[in-house]
Amino acid sequence: MAGLLPVADALARVLAGATALPEEWLPLAEADGRVLSRDLVATRTQPPAAVSAMDGYAVRAADLPGSLTVIGESAAGRPFSGTLPAGTALRIFTGAELPDGADTIVIQEDTARHGDHVSVATSSPRGRHIRPQGLDFAEGMVGLTAGTRLDPRKLALAAAMNHARVPVHRAPRVAILSTGDELIEPGSTPGPGQIVSSNALAVALLVRREGGIATDLGICPDRLDATLAAVRGARQAGFDILVTSGGASVGEYDLMRDVIEHEGAELGFWKIAMRPGKPLMMADLGPMRLLGLPGNPVASFVCSTIFLLPLLRKLAGRRDIEAATEEATFAVDVGPNDLRADYLRASLDWRDGRLVATPAPVQDSSMIRVLAEADALVLRAPHAPAAPAGSPCRIIRLSQRGLPPAG
Ligand code: AMP
Ligand code: MG
């Protein structure tokens, strides 16, 4: 099979010329899942002054051990004004500002209070239980870098750095068109030879998880007028990506080529050295990139994972765009691979302190059930030699199964 395109080359073509979408400013609560379009700098220092990390007494370490006169208190938001003289202590609470003169906190449990005196039986290292000014971050520091995907933790940091809004890339808008005369929507009554469409749903949900906005355009029959109308509608609606599913057979490919020709563009069609998911189509319709995925459900999912999601992440402004992989170990002997990269559906287990992968015995690319039950895709490089049980492999994780037991 000469002329098969390596996966990496196909991915490079899918990503070629794609750049991060324009910037917009969003309130923090609306920015979850978005990607920062520029560095975010702290506009203040945290903590703004040295504060106590515990409830207790602010003292001078040199006075310990001893009995000290309590001259006042400092609580969070209500600092003590004035300097702490030698031989005195200040009642202090967690997060409260340390007064000038004090250099150590003695925790409440290590003291005895008698009226306006507090006695401390032991000495304490200077600086104990004090959070110095700027421990967390200092004004002017880059707290979050451009390209970071925002999540609840990172947005909490943005808030602490005193930002109300953040600059992010616009979310990619993705339309999904299922093509095929045989397809019906889930829940309909199938006629003879009909198949329930499942690809659009999976693609839409994958897109949403990555922070994209997915729109299902429904099912389109394998006819020029219908397909052309759907593609034109997607262009007019201003989608960034149009994903089509199905159309891998010769007649359907011809149809898609006619559609793209009518739109004044050129259709790229590559047979990729991968299994599942050999054929992939691509066309640029103005600013909208069309990606034509194969119709087989497993091929559709794997091609979405390997090609569509990286494209989406690039448009969203992310730097880490390729599918993340992890190391695992084969639980069983695996035979040598042919010239196509293989993505084996496999189960994962944690066994003897190792993550082990067991490929499903049947790897047919039409089998959505096997994909649904899988915990991972095991990557097999083209021409990989036979791998006996116990040899290492790379996986793309699909579920949380096989994580080490807690504790
Ligand atoms: P195609 O790529 O159009 O040749 O389709 C390959 C196989 O995938 C055929 O068996 C189709 O019935 C099936 N298929 C196509 N589109 C879908 C879809 N949206 N959902 C589930 N199966 C599909
Ligand atoms: Mg078809």
PDB file of N, CA and C and ligand atoms in Angstrom, residues 179-180 182 222 246-247 252, ligand 2:
ATOM      1  N   THR A 179     -23.213  12.644   7.228  1.00  0.00           N
ATOM      2  CA  THR A 179     -23.679  12.361   5.868  1.00  0.00           C
ATOM      3  C   THR A 179     -23.914  10.866   5.709  1.00  0.00           C
ATOM      4  N   GLY A 180     -24.984  10.526   5.047  1.00  0.00           N
ATOM      5  CA  GLY A 180     -25.268   9.118   4.773  1.00  0.00           C
ATOM      6  C   GLY A 180     -26.756   8.876   4.583  1.00  0.00           C
ATOM      7  N   GLU A 182     -28.204   6.226   4.815  1.00  0.00           N
ATOM      8  CA  GLU A 182     -28.667   5.162   5.712  1.00  0.00           C
ATOM      9  C   GLU A 182     -28.923   5.646   7.137  1.00  0.00           C
ATOM     10  N   ASP A 222     -26.806  11.570   0.933  1.00  0.00           N
ATOM     11  CA  ASP A 222     -25.664  11.620   0.005  1.00  0.00           C
ATOM     12  C   ASP A 222     -26.110  12.198  -1.335  1.00  0.00           C
ATOM     13  N   GLY A 246     -18.600  10.512   7.621  1.00  0.00           N
ATOM     14  CA  GLY A 246     -19.062   9.650   6.539  1.00  0.00           C
ATOM     15  C   GLY A 246     -18.559  10.183   5.202  1.00  0.00           C
ATOM     16  N   GLY A 247     -18.805   9.405   4.168  1.00  0.00           N
ATOM     17  CA  GLY A 247     -18.382   9.852   2.845  1.00  0.00           C
ATOM     18  C   GLY A 247     -17.022   9.338   2.455  1.00  0.00           C
ATOM     19  N   GLU A 252     -19.123   8.704  -2.579  1.00  0.00           N
ATOM     20  CA  GLU A 252     -19.369   9.791  -1.627  1.00  0.00           C
ATOM     21  C   GLU A 252     -18.228  10.795  -1.650  1.00  0.00           C
TER      22      GLU A 252
HETATM   23 MG    MG B   2     -21.569   7.055   3.899  1.00  0.00          MG
END
